[in-house]
N, CA, C and O of each residue as an XYZ file, in Angstrom:
736
protein
N      18.781     60.044    -18.081
C      18.929     61.425    -17.789
C      19.072     62.211    -19.239
O      19.703     61.819    -20.221
N      18.352     63.360    -19.104
C      18.203     64.278    -20.271
C      19.717     64.982    -20.400
O      20.419     65.221    -19.417
N      20.067     65.249    -21.668
C      21.183     65.958    -21.758
C      20.798     67.568    -21.850
O      19.877     68.065    -22.498
N      21.720     68.202    -21.054
C      21.573     69.738    -21.035
C      22.146     70.407    -22.227
O      23.304     70.197    -22.587
N      21.402     71.149    -22.791
C      22.031     71.959    -23.914
C      21.587     73.328    -23.810
O      20.559     73.712    -23.252
N      22.488     74.055    -24.420
C      22.176     75.630    -24.418
C      20.970     75.770    -25.450
O      20.848     75.051    -26.442
N      20.164     76.710    -25.113
C      18.939     77.168    -25.831
C      19.573     78.094    -27.069
O      20.311     79.034    -26.774
N      19.279     77.816    -28.378
C      19.691     78.788    -29.388
C      19.323     80.038    -29.105
O      18.466     80.129    -28.227
N      19.812     81.291    -29.708
C      19.342     82.555    -29.248
C      18.008     82.632    -30.159
O      17.732     81.889    -31.101
N      17.266     83.685    -29.665
C      15.853     83.768    -30.186
C      15.701     85.320    -30.905
O      16.560     86.196    -30.803
N      14.605     85.438    -31.542
C      14.358     86.527    -32.346
C      13.472     87.477    -31.497
O      12.341     87.118    -31.168
N      13.950     88.634    -31.155
C      13.201     89.556    -30.222
C      12.217     90.440    -31.119
O      12.587     91.057    -32.118
N      10.937     90.416    -30.630
C      10.004     91.332    -31.378
C       9.444     92.250    -30.216
O       9.564     91.995    -29.018
N       8.799     93.381    -30.766
C       8.072     94.309    -29.967
C       6.640     94.671    -30.804
O       6.530     94.960    -31.996
N       5.692     94.568    -29.881
C       4.424     95.035    -30.305
C       4.236     96.363    -29.950
O       4.403     96.670    -28.769
N       3.892     97.270    -30.829
C       3.802     98.918    -30.334
C       2.481     99.147    -30.714
O       2.106     98.870    -31.853
N       1.594     99.720    -29.712
C       0.306    100.118    -29.871
C       0.261    101.760    -29.449
O       0.794    102.201    -28.430
N      -0.396    102.480    -30.322
C      -0.334    103.891    -30.210
C      -1.567    104.461    -30.795
O      -2.081    103.944    -31.786
N      -2.053    105.493    -30.228
C      -3.086    106.482    -31.037
C      -2.282    107.512    -31.788
O      -2.907    108.315    -32.480
N      -1.138    107.572    -31.738
C      -0.446    108.866    -32.183
C       0.756    108.170    -33.339
O       1.941    108.171    -33.007
N       0.408    107.699    -34.446
C       1.257    107.158    -35.561
C       2.668    107.925    -35.736
O       3.738    107.389    -36.025
N       2.451    109.208    -35.512
C       3.749    109.961    -35.771
C       4.831    109.734    -34.702
O       5.961    110.205    -34.831
N       4.454    109.003    -33.651
C       5.578    108.749    -32.569
C       6.346    107.584    -33.138
O       7.458    107.346    -32.669
N       5.867    106.851    -34.085
C       6.629    105.466    -34.557
C       8.016    105.510    -34.766
O       8.815    104.682    -34.328
N       8.352    106.751    -35.622
C       9.859    106.879    -35.959
C      10.693    107.116    -34.816
O      11.881    106.806    -34.906
N      10.237    107.636    -33.718
C      11.074    108.143    -32.545
C      11.127    106.743    -31.660
O      12.119    106.351    -31.045
N       9.813    106.059    -31.732
C       9.805    104.966    -30.949
C      10.843    103.736    -31.468
O      11.509    103.059    -30.684
N      10.853    103.584    -32.856
C      11.744    102.707    -33.442
C      13.288    103.213    -33.149
O      14.177    102.411    -32.862
N      13.450    104.280    -33.227
C      14.794    104.848    -33.052
C      15.253    104.557    -31.426
O      16.397    104.258    -31.085
N      14.267    104.691    -30.651
C      14.644    104.581    -29.335
C      14.832    102.795    -28.855
O      15.603    102.299    -28.033
N      13.964    102.249    -29.594
C      14.065    100.554    -29.554
C      15.640    100.249    -30.143
O      16.499     99.579    -29.570
N      15.737    100.818    -31.227
C      17.088    100.375    -32.063
C      18.180    100.776    -31.125
O      19.116     99.977    -31.099
N      18.279    101.753    -30.401
C      19.296    102.161    -29.642
C      19.787    101.108    -28.642
O      20.967    100.894    -28.363
N      18.673    100.457    -28.121
C      18.989     99.504    -27.168
C      19.054     98.009    -27.822
O      19.869     97.228    -27.331
N      18.375     97.649    -28.717
C      18.237     96.385    -29.436
C      18.876     96.222    -30.806
O      19.027     95.113    -31.319
N      19.243     97.345    -31.374
C      20.023     97.281    -32.777
C      18.911     97.234    -33.839
O      17.712     97.195    -33.560
N      19.342     97.240    -34.893
C      18.633     97.515    -36.134
C      17.491     96.611    -36.350
O      17.685     95.413    -36.141
N      16.187     97.053    -36.784
C      15.123     96.245    -37.092
C      15.237     95.626    -38.421
O      15.619     96.308    -39.372
N      14.928     94.365    -38.562
C      14.740     93.746    -39.920
C      13.494     93.450    -40.413
O      13.356     92.902    -41.506
N      12.385     93.825    -39.561
C      11.012     93.777    -40.167
C      10.084     94.784    -39.285
O      10.165     94.865    -38.060
N       9.240     95.496    -40.050
C       8.191     96.230    -39.442
C       6.836     96.000    -40.314
O       6.710     96.228    -41.517
N       5.905     95.521    -39.468
C       4.704     95.322    -40.210
C       3.976     96.727    -40.521
O       4.259     97.833    -40.062
N       2.982     96.380    -41.407
C       2.017     97.519    -41.576
C       1.323     98.194    -40.327
O       1.383     97.494    -39.317
N       0.830     99.117    -40.216
C       0.081     99.619    -39.119
C      -1.203     98.924    -39.036
O      -1.922     99.061    -40.026
N      -1.594     98.298    -38.197
C      -2.904     97.429    -38.124
C      -3.870     98.164    -37.209
O      -3.406     98.750    -36.231
N      -4.983     98.176    -37.413
C      -6.066     98.644    -36.414
C      -6.169     97.844    -35.078
O      -6.146     96.614    -35.102
N      -6.265     98.431    -34.102
C      -6.016     97.643    -32.648
C      -7.573     97.839    -32.076
O      -7.813     98.699    -31.229
N      -8.465     97.085    -32.541
C      -9.974     97.220    -31.951
C     -10.457     95.881    -31.508
O     -11.631     95.552    -31.678
N      -9.584     95.106    -30.948
C     -10.085     93.914    -30.231
C     -10.422     94.106    -28.854
O     -10.975     93.193    -28.241
N     -10.156     95.164    -28.314
C     -10.645     95.572    -26.911
C     -10.516     96.876    -26.753
O      -9.756     97.538    -27.459
N     -11.395     97.482    -25.617
C     -11.241     98.873    -25.385
C     -10.384     99.082    -23.947
O     -10.397    100.159    -23.350
N      -9.749     98.078    -23.546
C      -8.855     98.038    -22.488
C      -8.113     99.310    -22.317
O      -8.083     99.897    -21.235
N      -7.513     99.736    -23.388
C      -6.438    100.804    -23.354
C      -6.970    102.200    -23.632
O      -6.204    103.161    -23.563
N      -8.243    102.350    -23.941
C      -8.823    103.659    -24.386
C      -8.766    104.702    -23.401
O      -8.490    105.858    -23.719
N      -9.046    104.306    -22.069
C      -8.870    105.398    -20.894
C      -7.494    105.967    -20.894
O      -7.374    107.189    -20.804
N      -6.592    105.312    -20.971
C      -5.203    105.795    -20.966
C      -4.552    106.210    -22.331
O      -3.708    107.102    -22.425
N      -4.984    105.545    -23.272
C      -4.438    105.863    -24.585
C      -5.238    106.509    -25.729
O      -4.724    106.943    -26.760
N      -6.521    106.528    -25.445
C      -7.295    107.136    -26.420
C      -8.018    106.119    -27.448
O      -7.953    104.914    -27.205
N      -8.673    106.561    -28.538
C      -9.242    105.722    -29.333
C      -8.525    105.779    -30.736
O      -7.585    106.551    -30.926
N      -8.957    105.011    -31.619
C      -8.358    104.657    -32.929
C      -6.848    104.123    -32.737
O      -5.892    104.681    -33.277
N      -6.745    103.112    -32.004
C      -5.302    102.712    -31.608
C      -4.949    102.003    -32.817
O      -5.782    101.447    -33.532
N      -3.619    102.028    -33.054
C      -2.864    101.234    -34.232
C      -1.918    100.473    -33.462
O      -1.432    100.787    -32.376
N      -1.674     99.264    -34.259
C      -0.465     98.361    -33.905
C       0.291     98.012    -34.854
O      -0.091     97.750    -35.994
N       1.577     97.981    -34.395
C       2.720     97.628    -35.483
C       3.656     96.671    -34.593
O       3.923     96.816    -33.400
N       4.072     95.692    -35.433
C       5.178     94.651    -34.780
C       6.382     94.829    -35.434
O       6.400     94.891    -36.664
N       7.576     94.935    -34.655
C       8.831     95.021    -35.334
C       9.660     93.993    -34.774
O       9.406     93.527    -33.663
N      10.731     93.567    -35.531
C      11.576     92.487    -35.087
C      13.052     92.966    -35.277
O      13.287     93.844    -36.107
N      13.968     92.459    -34.592
C      15.249     92.939    -34.545
C      16.324     92.082    -35.015
O      16.458     90.976    -34.490
N      17.190     92.501    -36.040
C      18.192     91.804    -36.664
C      18.934     90.920    -35.745
O      19.019     89.716    -35.987
N      19.553     91.530    -34.552
C      20.385     90.756    -33.759
C      19.468     89.851    -32.873
O      18.446     90.218    -32.293
N      20.005     88.632    -32.875
C      19.246     87.684    -32.112
C      19.886     87.672    -30.491
O      21.055     87.977    -30.256
N      18.930     87.275    -29.470
C      19.259     87.595    -27.989
C      19.053     86.211    -27.451
O      18.364     85.317    -27.944
N      19.806     86.188    -26.298
C      19.546     84.778    -25.306
C      18.200     85.109    -24.880
O      17.797     86.255    -24.678
N      17.440     83.902    -24.739
C      16.027     84.073    -24.249
C      15.890     84.513    -22.800
O      14.843     84.986    -22.359
N      16.883     84.355    -22.150
C      16.771     84.678    -20.679
C      16.912     86.274    -20.587
O      16.806     86.812    -19.485
N      17.177     87.108    -21.861
C      17.063     88.395    -21.669
C      15.910     89.234    -21.994
O      15.952     90.434    -22.264
N      14.576     88.264    -21.924
C      13.374     88.921    -22.122
C      12.902     89.660    -21.013
O      12.117     90.579    -21.246
N      13.244     89.422    -19.839
C      12.935     90.239    -18.591
C      13.453     91.567    -18.676
O      12.774     92.537    -18.341
N      14.730     91.668    -19.148
C      15.376     93.017    -19.163
C      14.708     93.851    -20.418
O      14.542     95.071    -20.392
N      14.426     93.169    -21.295
C      13.710     93.819    -22.559
C      12.538     94.368    -22.086
O      12.202     95.465    -22.534
N      11.833     93.799    -21.245
C      10.361     94.256    -20.821
C      10.740     95.413    -19.816
O      10.167     96.490    -19.984
N      11.553     95.307    -18.900
C      12.088     96.438    -18.116
C      12.378     97.708    -18.811
O      12.053     98.819    -18.391
N      13.030     97.454    -19.931
C      13.464     98.659    -20.832
C      12.394     99.189    -21.412
O      12.224    100.408    -21.406
N      11.568     98.375    -21.967
C      10.282     98.816    -22.805
C       9.337     99.574    -21.878
O       8.763    100.541    -22.379
N       9.080     99.270    -20.553
C       8.446    100.003    -19.540
C       8.986    101.239    -19.301
O       8.252    102.203    -19.085
N      10.370    101.343    -19.316
C      10.993    102.641    -18.985
C      10.650    103.529    -20.301
O      10.144    104.644    -20.171
N      10.914    103.049    -21.417
C      10.534    103.868    -22.606
C       9.063    104.378    -22.666
O       8.766    105.491    -23.099
N       8.200    103.500    -22.212
C       6.726    104.078    -22.129
C       6.666    105.264    -21.220
O       6.068    106.296    -21.524
N       7.397    105.058    -19.930
C       7.378    106.203    -19.106
C       7.908    107.542    -19.648
O       7.396    108.640    -19.429
N       9.079    107.282    -20.435
C       9.606    108.453    -21.049
C       8.612    109.138    -22.019
O       8.499    110.364    -21.983
N       7.858    108.361    -22.922
C       6.789    109.024    -23.702
C       5.690    109.574    -22.943
O       5.012    110.523    -23.338
N       5.524    108.979    -21.871
C       4.102    109.554    -21.062
C       4.596    111.014    -20.294
O       3.695    111.690    -19.798
N       5.723    111.408    -20.209
C       6.106    112.476    -19.570
C       5.692    113.906    -20.460
O       6.173    114.152    -21.567
N       4.810    114.696    -19.824
C       4.413    115.788    -20.422
C       3.326    115.679    -21.663
O       2.927    116.670    -22.274
N       2.949    114.457    -21.915
C       1.924    114.244    -22.918
C       0.593    114.485    -22.437
O       0.365    114.499    -21.228
N      -0.386    114.694    -23.378
C      -1.793    115.020    -22.846
C      -2.369    113.594    -22.635
O      -3.211    113.451    -21.748
N      -2.005    112.597    -23.332
C      -2.422    111.287    -23.165
C      -1.449    110.615    -21.815
O      -0.222    110.709    -21.787
N      -2.249    109.958    -20.776
C      -1.359    109.320    -19.813
C      -0.433    108.343    -20.404
O       0.687    108.173    -19.922
N      -0.848    107.707    -21.409
C       0.212    106.414    -21.906
C      -0.072    106.598    -23.597
O      -0.913    106.006    -24.273
N       0.856    107.554    -24.003
C       0.734    107.480    -25.554
C       1.280    106.205    -26.327
O       0.997    105.992    -27.506
N       2.042    105.424    -25.605
C       2.462    104.094    -26.498
C       2.536    103.118    -25.185
O       2.780    103.334    -23.998
N       2.216    101.952    -25.938
C       2.276    100.717    -25.101
C       3.227     99.692    -26.032
O       3.038     99.408    -27.214
N       4.208     99.263    -25.233
C       5.126     98.382    -25.832
C       5.161     96.961    -25.190
O       5.240     96.747    -23.980
N       5.095     96.060    -26.133
C       4.835     94.412    -25.632
C       6.068     93.531    -26.281
O       5.876     92.905    -27.323
N       7.278     93.515    -25.647
C       8.290     92.842    -26.247
C       7.949     91.230    -25.914
O       7.245     90.841    -24.982
N       8.548     90.487    -26.797
C       8.383     89.079    -26.717
C       9.450     88.335    -27.519
O      10.349     89.088    -27.893
N       9.567     87.277    -27.821
C      10.399     86.533    -28.762
C       9.758     85.424    -29.512
O       8.741     84.849    -29.125
N      10.481     85.121    -30.734
C       9.990     83.986    -31.605
C      11.238     83.008    -31.475
O      12.421     83.345    -31.521
N      10.715     81.699    -31.297
C      11.883     80.748    -31.427
C      11.297     79.681    -32.399
O      10.171     79.890    -32.852
N      11.889     78.693    -32.712
C      11.467     77.723    -33.562
C      10.156     77.176    -33.254
O       9.327     76.903    -34.122
N       9.967     77.008    -31.915
C       8.751     76.341    -31.526
C       7.539     77.055    -30.997
O       6.427     76.546    -30.855
N       7.965     78.595    -30.655
C       6.936     79.270    -29.968
C       7.132     80.884    -30.199
O       8.128     81.421    -30.683
N       5.877     81.554    -29.710
C       6.128     82.983    -29.621
C       5.883     83.180    -28.096
O       4.859     82.720    -27.590
N       6.673     83.761    -27.459
C       6.587     84.106    -25.896
C       6.510     85.726    -25.827
O       7.161     86.500    -26.530
N       5.606     86.051    -24.862
C       5.492     87.548    -24.765
C       5.800     87.666    -23.061
O       5.563     86.798    -22.221
N       6.323     88.841    -22.871
C       6.609     89.215    -21.535
C       5.544     90.015    -20.886
O       4.874     90.791    -21.568
N       5.356     89.887    -19.688
C       4.186     90.550    -18.845
C       4.510     90.991    -17.433
O       5.236     90.279    -16.739
N       4.028     92.087    -16.986
C       4.184     92.438    -15.488
C       3.256     91.632    -14.689
O       3.491     91.418    -13.500
N       2.038     91.095    -15.377
C       1.021     90.467    -14.606
C       1.079     88.974    -14.527
O       1.167     88.310    -15.561
N       1.030     88.391    -13.289
C       1.066     87.024    -13.127
C      -0.275     86.527    -13.485
O      -1.258     87.267    -13.460
N      -0.334     85.135    -13.858
C      -1.398     84.436    -14.138
C      -1.027     82.979    -14.001
O       0.139     82.606    -13.871
N      -2.218     82.057    -14.040
C      -1.782     80.567    -13.902
C      -0.984     79.968    -15.121
O      -0.377     78.905    -14.999
N      -1.003     80.669    -16.281
C      -0.182     80.091    -17.317
C       1.101     80.912    -17.707
O       1.634     80.856    -18.815
N       1.521     81.667    -16.674
C       2.661     82.514    -16.838
C       3.824     82.042    -15.807
O       3.582     81.661    -14.662
N       5.011     82.116    -16.329
C       6.047     81.692    -15.427
C       6.909     82.971    -15.052
O       7.248     83.771    -15.923
N       7.202     83.107    -13.889
C       8.065     84.108    -13.347
C       9.491     84.201    -13.757
O      10.201     83.225    -13.516
N       9.938     85.097    -14.263
C      11.395     85.167    -14.913
C      12.222     85.854    -13.803
O      12.964     85.210    -13.061
N      12.064     87.157    -13.728
C      12.830     88.093    -12.749
C      12.481     89.524    -12.805
O      12.025     90.024    -13.833
N      12.689     90.210    -11.695
C      12.491     91.653    -11.631
C      11.008     91.941    -12.045
O      10.735     92.862    -12.815
N      10.095     91.142    -11.518
C       8.617     91.341    -11.657
C       8.248     91.202    -12.982
O       7.375     91.944    -13.432
N       8.856     90.241    -13.779
C       8.534     90.050    -15.067
C       8.153     88.463    -15.211
O       8.800     87.574    -14.658
N       7.116     88.265    -15.958
C       6.514     86.992    -16.283
C       6.723     86.618    -17.863
O       6.892     87.500    -18.704
N       6.695     85.308    -18.164
C       6.629     85.094    -19.600
C       5.427     84.122    -19.757
O       5.035     83.272    -18.956
N       4.935     84.451    -20.985
C       3.724     83.556    -21.486
C       4.024     83.035    -22.769
O       4.460     83.802    -23.628
N       3.830     81.712    -23.039
C       3.863     81.064    -24.272
C       2.526     81.410    -24.873
O       1.499     80.873    -24.457
N       2.520     82.327    -25.877
C       1.235     82.903    -26.444
C       0.938     81.992    -27.616
O      -0.206     81.550    -27.724
N       1.790     81.697    -28.429
C       1.526     80.764    -29.629
C       2.481     79.707    -29.769
O       3.643     79.968    -29.458
N       2.147     78.346    -30.259
C       2.887     77.284    -30.453
C       2.941     77.236    -31.946
O       1.991     77.566    -32.657
N       4.302     76.733    -32.472
C       4.448     76.456    -33.729
C       4.164     74.856    -33.974
O       4.924     73.973    -33.575
N       2.977     74.635    -34.677
C       2.629     73.223    -34.911
C       2.092     73.081    -36.349
O       1.379     74.003    -36.745
N       2.305     72.182    -37.078
C       1.867     71.777    -38.410
C       2.243     72.982    -39.349
O       1.435     73.380    -40.187
N       3.363     73.501    -39.210
C       3.840     74.540    -40.143
C       3.240     76.028    -39.999
O       3.364     76.893    -40.866
N       2.620     76.181    -38.860
C       2.179     77.508    -38.636
C       2.045     77.665    -37.098
O       2.036     76.744    -36.281
N       1.946     78.936    -36.858
C       1.666     79.212    -35.314
C       0.179     78.843    -35.047
O      -0.672     78.873    -35.935
N      -0.080     78.481    -33.716
C      -1.395     78.041    -33.304
C      -1.715     78.686    -31.912
O      -0.830     78.763    -31.060
N      -2.894     79.116    -31.701
C      -3.115     79.764    -30.411
C      -3.323     78.633    -29.127
O      -3.438     77.426    -29.341
N      -3.341     79.066    -28.159
C      -3.784     78.399    -26.878
C      -5.044     78.854    -26.353
O      -5.521     79.858    -26.882
N      -5.637     78.340    -25.467
C      -6.863     78.817    -24.985
C      -6.838     80.244    -24.305
O      -7.837     80.949    -24.167
N      -5.688     80.539    -23.938
C      -5.442     81.860    -23.177
C      -4.893     82.886    -24.326
O      -4.717     84.058    -23.995
N      -4.650     82.525    -25.512
C      -4.102     83.551    -26.291
C      -5.008     84.674    -26.577
O      -6.205     84.471    -26.779
N      -4.412     86.027    -26.607
C      -5.299     87.269    -26.798
C      -5.856     87.012    -28.132
O      -5.190     86.372    -28.945
N      -7.110     87.493    -28.445
C      -8.028     87.429    -29.600
C      -7.287     88.006    -30.794
O      -7.396     87.450    -31.887
N      -6.562     89.058    -30.647
C      -5.816     89.626    -31.818
C      -4.635     88.751    -32.262
O      -4.304     88.731    -33.448
N      -3.977     88.007    -31.304
C      -2.842     87.110    -31.537
C      -3.408     85.903    -32.308
O      -2.616     85.176    -32.907
N      -4.697     85.649    -32.332
C      -5.248     84.513    -32.989
C      -5.638     84.701    -34.483
O      -5.998     83.788    -35.227
N      -5.516     86.003    -34.815
C      -5.980     86.316    -36.211
C      -4.935     85.913    -37.102
O      -3.749     85.805    -36.792
N      -5.533     85.655    -38.435
C      -4.543     85.097    -39.542
C      -3.778     86.352    -39.933
O      -2.690     86.126    -40.462
N      -4.086     87.506    -39.799
C      -3.111     88.606    -39.992
C      -1.950     88.593    -39.099
O      -0.820     88.652    -39.584
N      -2.144     88.517    -37.779
C      -1.012     88.465    -36.918
C      -0.255     87.209    -36.988
O       0.951     87.222    -36.742
N      -0.906     86.051    -37.325
C      -0.105     84.821    -37.390
C       0.654     84.730    -38.704
O       1.643     83.998    -38.723
N       0.294     85.417    -39.853
C       1.157     85.530    -41.103
C       2.357     86.395    -40.737
O       3.423     86.194    -41.320
N       2.251     87.362    -39.790
C       3.185     88.281    -39.505
C       4.295     87.452    -38.732
O       5.500     87.551    -38.966
N       3.729     86.628    -37.786
C       4.611     85.962    -36.956
C       5.361     84.668    -37.746
O       6.484     84.321    -37.379
N       4.773     84.080    -38.689
C       5.250     83.159    -39.477
C       6.320     83.672    -40.389
O       7.281     82.972    -40.708
N       6.143     84.931    -40.816
C       7.123     85.680    -41.667
C       8.448     85.983    -40.761
O       9.570     85.842    -41.247
N       8.275     86.350    -39.595
C       9.355     86.678    -38.803
C      10.143     85.348    -38.483
O      11.374     85.340    -38.490
N       9.337     84.140    -38.180
C       9.895     83.056    -37.821
C      10.666     82.494    -39.003
O      11.640     81.769    -38.803
N      10.260     82.808    -40.233
C      11.108     82.385    -41.351
C      12.390     83.255    -41.528
O      13.366     82.764    -42.097
N      12.413     84.398    -41.107
C      13.529     85.367    -41.095
C      14.602     84.647    -39.994
O      15.786     84.417    -40.243
N      14.029     84.398    -38.939
C      14.684     83.847    -37.832
C      15.405     82.375    -38.147
O      16.563     82.122    -37.815
N      14.612     81.543    -38.776
C      15.087     80.387    -39.102
C      16.223     80.323    -40.321
O      16.985     79.371    -40.486
N      16.187     81.429    -41.073
C      17.198     81.486    -42.044
C      18.518     82.199    -41.337
O      19.646     81.900    -41.731
N      18.327     83.091    -40.343
C      19.291     83.540    -39.521
C      20.100     82.448    -38.797
O      21.331     82.458    -38.801
N      19.365     81.506    -38.175
C      20.005     80.341    -37.499
C      20.751     79.614    -38.577
O      21.935     79.343    -38.379
N      20.202     79.293    -39.631
C      21.051     78.462    -40.702
C      22.197     79.323    -41.149
O      23.217     78.708    -41.462
N      22.216     80.553    -41.232
C      23.286     81.483    -41.683
C      24.502     81.335    -40.508
O      25.704     81.376    -40.771
N      24.058     81.197    -39.468
C      25.229     81.032    -38.397
C      25.580     79.612    -37.883
O      26.260     79.383    -36.883
N      25.026     78.699    -38.699
C      25.308     77.288    -38.494
C      24.770     76.731    -37.418
O      25.326     75.750    -36.925
N      23.584     77.257    -36.853
C      22.755     76.670    -35.698
C      21.558     76.112    -36.310
O      21.008     76.615    -37.290
N      21.139     74.986    -35.665
C      19.929     74.529    -35.802
C      19.058     74.468    -34.676
O      19.581     74.203    -33.593
N      17.693     74.684    -34.729
C      16.913     74.509    -33.445
C      16.875     73.293    -32.873
O      17.149     72.312    -33.564
N      16.583     73.169    -31.715
C      16.390     71.839    -30.985
C      15.083     71.165    -31.595
O      14.112     71.844    -31.930
N      15.125     69.888    -31.706
C      13.961     69.317    -32.356
C      12.853     69.341    -31.076
O      13.158     69.212    -29.891
N      11.567     69.527    -31.583
C      10.445     69.638    -30.745
C       9.289     68.761    -31.238
O       8.225     68.738    -30.620
C-alpha cells in the first residue's frame, strides 16, 4: 500500500495576454491584491502563435508571465482560475475591445507545469467549479519538456527558459522552508 503524503505547496504563475501593454501595471496590482507580491515578471513577448484571440482582443498581442512569492496549495488552482476570469470581466467592462486581457493561471511544481482551463478535453482532469487542470509540461532531464497536446508557444525555448527560471526560484523557496519535493 502506498503511503499517503501531503503535496508540497506549488508556485502560482499567471500568463497575461493583452494588446494594451499599458494595462499591465493595473493587472499586476489586481493580481497582487489576491495572490501577494510577484517575484518574477518576464519581458513582454510577442504572442503570434495563433490568431484565436484576435476577434476578441485585437492584433499585436503581447504575453507576459508572472510568478508569485507566496506558495499555494495545489488544490487552490481552481479558485485562482475563477478569480482570473472575474478580473478579465472587470477589465472588459466599458472597453472598446470585448476582451482587453486574457489571464491564464497555472502552477509550477518540481515535476510539472499545470494550467487551469474552463474547457474539458481528454487530457484534462476536472477540479471543481467548472475548472479543469492540464499538465502542460513535464520536468525531465533537467528541463521542462512538452507533451503531444502542449500549446505551440509553451514548446518554445523562450517559454521553457522562463519556466525553468521560475522552477529554480521555487526549488530555492522549498529549500528555504525546509521542504523537499517528492521524488518523481
